[in-house]
């Protein structure tokens, strides 16, 4: 009985010692496989990522402020237009007379000039807001691009792009949450 116990203990010891390297190889292989899954290719949801950036919020506030300033510069002209129109109509009604064709033409011409100025200012405001939006978007794209490069280096990802740019990819992983976590560090 002692010999059987001793034989079982030796066999147990032998298995422990000889299986350790095999066990370590299996663990290393499993870790390598899980790491390999993350070093392939993937994508991020750019819009979702951008909305988490502090620069995005600052850019939105800047656009709102610029829009308000441009709107405020147009308002007096619109008020003037409506006041002028109302004043002329009241003047004509108060004197109970018809305007001759020259007066009508001059009045219409004045109103068209004011309308044209308002339209030009509105067009200018739209162009200015578009330029400001494009500048902010370019800055955000630059920030995300640089951070994506760092993220790929640190995580060993070979290829990472915007979700909208990926037409088809069978092995692609969505790294949006991981990337947002990286940005928040």
Short mmCIF file of C-alpha atoms in Angstrom, two decimals:
data_model
loop_
_atom_site.label_atom_id
_atom_site.label_comp_id
_atom_site.label_asym_id
_atom_site.label_seq_id
_atom_site.Cartn_x
_atom_site.Cartn_y
_atom_site.Cartn_z
CA UNK A 1 0.00 0.00 0.00
CA UNK A 2 2.82 2.35 0.83
CA UNK A 3 4.42 1.62 -2.44
CA UNK A 4 1.18 2.33 -4.32
CA UNK A 5 0.79 5.63 -2.50
CA UNK A 6 4.39 6.49 -3.23
CA UNK A 7 3.89 5.57 -6.89
CA UNK A 8 0.78 7.79 -7.11
CA UNK A 9 2.63 10.70 -5.48
CA UNK A 10 5.56 10.32 -7.88
CA UNK A 11 3.21 10.17 -10.85
CA UNK A 12 1.39 13.24 -9.58
CA UNK A 13 4.68 15.09 -9.10
CA UNK A 14 5.85 14.00 -12.54
CA UNK A 15 2.62 15.26 -14.14
CA UNK A 16 2.85 18.58 -12.31
CA UNK A 17 6.44 19.15 -13.36
CA UNK A 18 6.09 17.97 -16.94
CA UNK A 19 2.73 19.66 -17.58
CA UNK A 20 3.81 23.07 -16.32
CA UNK A 21 5.61 23.97 -19.56
CA UNK A 22 2.70 22.64 -21.60
CA UNK A 23 0.26 24.62 -19.47
CA UNK A 24 2.38 27.75 -19.91
CA UNK A 25 2.43 27.20 -23.68
CA UNK A 26 -1.34 26.82 -23.77
CA UNK A 27 -1.81 30.02 -21.73
CA UNK A 28 0.63 31.90 -23.95
CA UNK A 29 -1.13 30.61 -27.06
CA UNK A 30 -4.55 31.69 -25.71
CA UNK A 31 -3.24 35.13 -24.79
CA UNK A 32 -1.66 35.43 -28.22
CA UNK A 33 -4.95 34.55 -29.87
CA UNK A 34 -6.87 37.13 -27.84
CA UNK A 35 -4.23 39.75 -28.61
CA UNK A 36 -4.29 38.80 -32.26
CA UNK A 37 -8.00 39.56 -32.39
CA UNK A 38 -7.22 43.11 -31.30
CA UNK A 39 -4.26 43.71 -33.57
CA UNK A 40 -6.15 43.24 -36.80
CA UNK A 41 -8.28 45.85 -38.37
CA UNK A 42 -11.25 47.82 -37.25
CA UNK A 43 -13.21 51.01 -37.34
CA UNK A 44 -14.56 53.75 -35.12
CA UNK A 45 -17.82 55.69 -35.25
CA UNK A 46 -16.27 59.09 -35.98
CA UNK A 47 -19.35 61.14 -35.09
CA UNK A 48 -19.72 59.41 -31.75
CA UNK A 49 -16.01 59.90 -30.99
CA UNK A 50 -16.01 63.58 -32.00
CA UNK A 51 -18.97 64.39 -29.74
CA UNK A 52 -16.91 63.23 -26.74
CA UNK A 53 -14.09 65.71 -27.43
CA UNK A 54 -13.97 68.93 -25.39
CA UNK A 55 -12.96 70.75 -28.58
CA UNK A 56 -16.27 69.71 -30.15
CA UNK A 57 -18.28 71.40 -27.40
CA UNK A 58 -16.09 74.51 -27.63
CA UNK A 59 -16.54 74.56 -31.42
CA UNK A 60 -20.32 74.30 -31.10
CA UNK A 61 -20.37 77.21 -28.67
CA UNK A 62 -18.19 79.23 -31.03
CA UNK A 63 -20.57 78.52 -33.93
CA UNK A 64 -23.59 79.50 -31.83
CA UNK A 65 -21.92 82.75 -30.82
CA UNK A 66 -20.92 83.54 -34.41
CA UNK A 67 -24.44 82.77 -35.59
CA UNK A 68 -25.94 85.06 -32.95
CA UNK A 69 -23.57 87.90 -33.90
CA UNK A 70 -24.44 87.56 -37.59
CA UNK A 71 -28.15 87.30 -36.83
CA UNK A 72 -27.97 90.40 -34.65
CA UNK A 73 -26.28 92.33 -37.45
CA UNK A 74 -29.10 91.44 -39.86
CA UNK A 75 -32.01 92.16 -37.49
CA UNK A 76 -31.74 95.98 -37.60
CA UNK A 77 -31.90 95.92 -41.37
CA UNK A 78 -35.00 93.70 -41.34
CA UNK A 79 -36.65 95.91 -38.72
CA UNK A 80 -35.80 98.98 -40.82
CA UNK A 81 -37.32 97.30 -43.89
CA UNK A 82 -40.60 96.52 -42.14
CA UNK A 83 -40.74 99.91 -40.45
CA UNK A 84 -40.16 101.66 -43.79
CA UNK A 85 -42.81 99.58 -45.46
CA UNK A 86 -45.31 100.19 -42.70
CA UNK A 87 -44.49 103.93 -42.60
CA UNK A 88 -45.00 104.35 -46.35
CA UNK A 89 -48.29 102.46 -46.33
CA UNK A 90 -49.55 104.54 -43.39
CA UNK A 91 -48.45 107.75 -45.11
CA UNK A 92 -50.33 106.87 -48.26
CA UNK A 93 -53.44 105.80 -46.35
CA UNK A 94 -53.39 108.97 -44.21
CA UNK A 95 -53.32 111.33 -47.15
CA UNK A 96 -56.02 109.34 -49.01
CA UNK A 97 -54.47 109.65 -52.34
CA UNK A 98 -53.14 107.40 -54.99
CA UNK A 99 -49.48 107.28 -55.73
CA UNK A 100 -48.43 108.06 -59.23
CA UNK A 101 -46.36 105.53 -61.17
CA UNK A 102 -43.07 107.33 -60.47
CA UNK A 103 -43.65 107.24 -56.71
CA UNK A 104 -44.61 103.57 -56.87
CA UNK A 105 -41.52 102.76 -58.91
CA UNK A 106 -39.23 104.67 -56.51
CA UNK A 107 -40.81 103.03 -53.48
CA UNK A 108 -40.56 99.58 -55.04
CA UNK A 109 -36.97 100.30 -55.99
CA UNK A 110 -36.14 101.32 -52.39
CA UNK A 111 -37.78 98.16 -51.05
CA UNK A 112 -35.90 95.97 -53.54
CA UNK A 113 -32.60 97.56 -52.51
CA UNK A 114 -33.33 96.86 -48.86
CA UNK A 115 -34.42 93.29 -49.69
CA UNK A 116 -31.24 92.79 -51.70
CA UNK A 117 -29.09 94.06 -48.81
CA UNK A 118 -30.87 91.69 -46.43
CA UNK A 119 -30.38 88.78 -48.83
CA UNK A 120 -26.70 89.63 -49.30
CA UNK A 121 -26.19 89.75 -45.53
CA UNK A 122 -27.98 86.41 -45.10
CA UNK A 123 -25.82 84.86 -47.82
CA UNK A 124 -22.71 86.31 -46.21
CA UNK A 125 -23.78 84.91 -42.83
CA UNK A 126 -24.30 81.45 -44.30
CA UNK A 127 -20.89 81.50 -45.97
CA UNK A 128 -19.21 82.68 -42.76
CA UNK A 129 -20.91 79.98 -40.69
CA UNK A 130 -19.97 77.35 -43.26
CA UNK A 131 -16.32 78.46 -43.17
CA UNK A 132 -16.29 78.43 -39.37
CA UNK A 133 -17.89 74.96 -39.31
CA UNK A 134 -15.36 73.64 -41.85
CA UNK A 135 -12.45 75.06 -39.83
CA UNK A 136 -13.76 73.44 -36.65
CA UNK A 137 -14.36 70.13 -38.46
CA UNK A 138 -10.82 70.19 -39.89
CA UNK A 139 -9.38 70.81 -36.44
CA UNK A 140 -11.42 67.97 -34.92
CA UNK A 141 -10.42 65.64 -37.76
CA UNK A 142 -6.77 66.48 -37.14
CA UNK A 143 -7.10 65.80 -33.41
CA UNK A 144 -8.88 62.47 -33.97
CA UNK A 145 -6.36 61.46 -36.63
CA UNK A 146 -3.38 62.06 -34.36
CA UNK A 147 -5.07 60.30 -31.44
CA UNK A 148 -5.99 57.35 -33.70
CA UNK A 149 -2.37 56.98 -34.66
CA UNK A 150 -1.31 56.90 -31.00
CA UNK A 151 -4.14 54.48 -30.18
CA UNK A 152 -3.06 52.09 -32.95
CA UNK A 153 0.56 52.15 -31.84
CA UNK A 154 -0.32 51.51 -28.19
CA UNK A 155 -2.82 48.75 -28.92
CA UNK A 156 -1.05 47.15 -31.87
CA UNK A 157 -3.92 47.69 -34.30
CA UNK A 158 -2.76 47.43 -37.90
CA UNK A 159 -5.61 49.25 -39.64
CA UNK A 160 -8.23 51.57 -38.15
CA UNK A 161 -10.62 53.76 -40.11
CA UNK A 162 -13.91 55.58 -39.89
CA UNK A 163 -17.01 53.39 -39.90
CA UNK A 164 -18.43 55.25 -42.90
CA UNK A 165 -15.27 54.60 -44.92
CA UNK A 166 -15.31 50.83 -44.41
CA UNK A 167 -17.29 49.31 -47.27
CA UNK A 168 -16.80 45.67 -46.34
CA UNK A 169 -14.62 43.97 -43.79
CA UNK A 170 -15.36 40.51 -42.44
CA UNK A 171 -12.77 40.67 -39.64
CA UNK A 172 -13.25 44.29 -38.60
CA UNK A 173 -13.86 45.16 -34.99
CA UNK A 174 -15.68 48.21 -33.67
CA UNK A 175 -13.08 50.01 -31.54
CA UNK A 176 -15.28 53.05 -30.83
CA UNK A 177 -15.68 52.40 -27.09
CA UNK A 178 -12.00 51.48 -26.68
CA UNK A 179 -10.94 54.62 -28.53
CA UNK A 180 -13.23 56.85 -26.50
CA UNK A 181 -11.75 55.31 -23.34
CA UNK A 182 -8.28 56.03 -24.73
CA UNK A 183 -9.22 59.66 -25.37
CA UNK A 184 -10.58 60.08 -21.86
CA UNK A 185 -7.27 59.03 -20.29
#
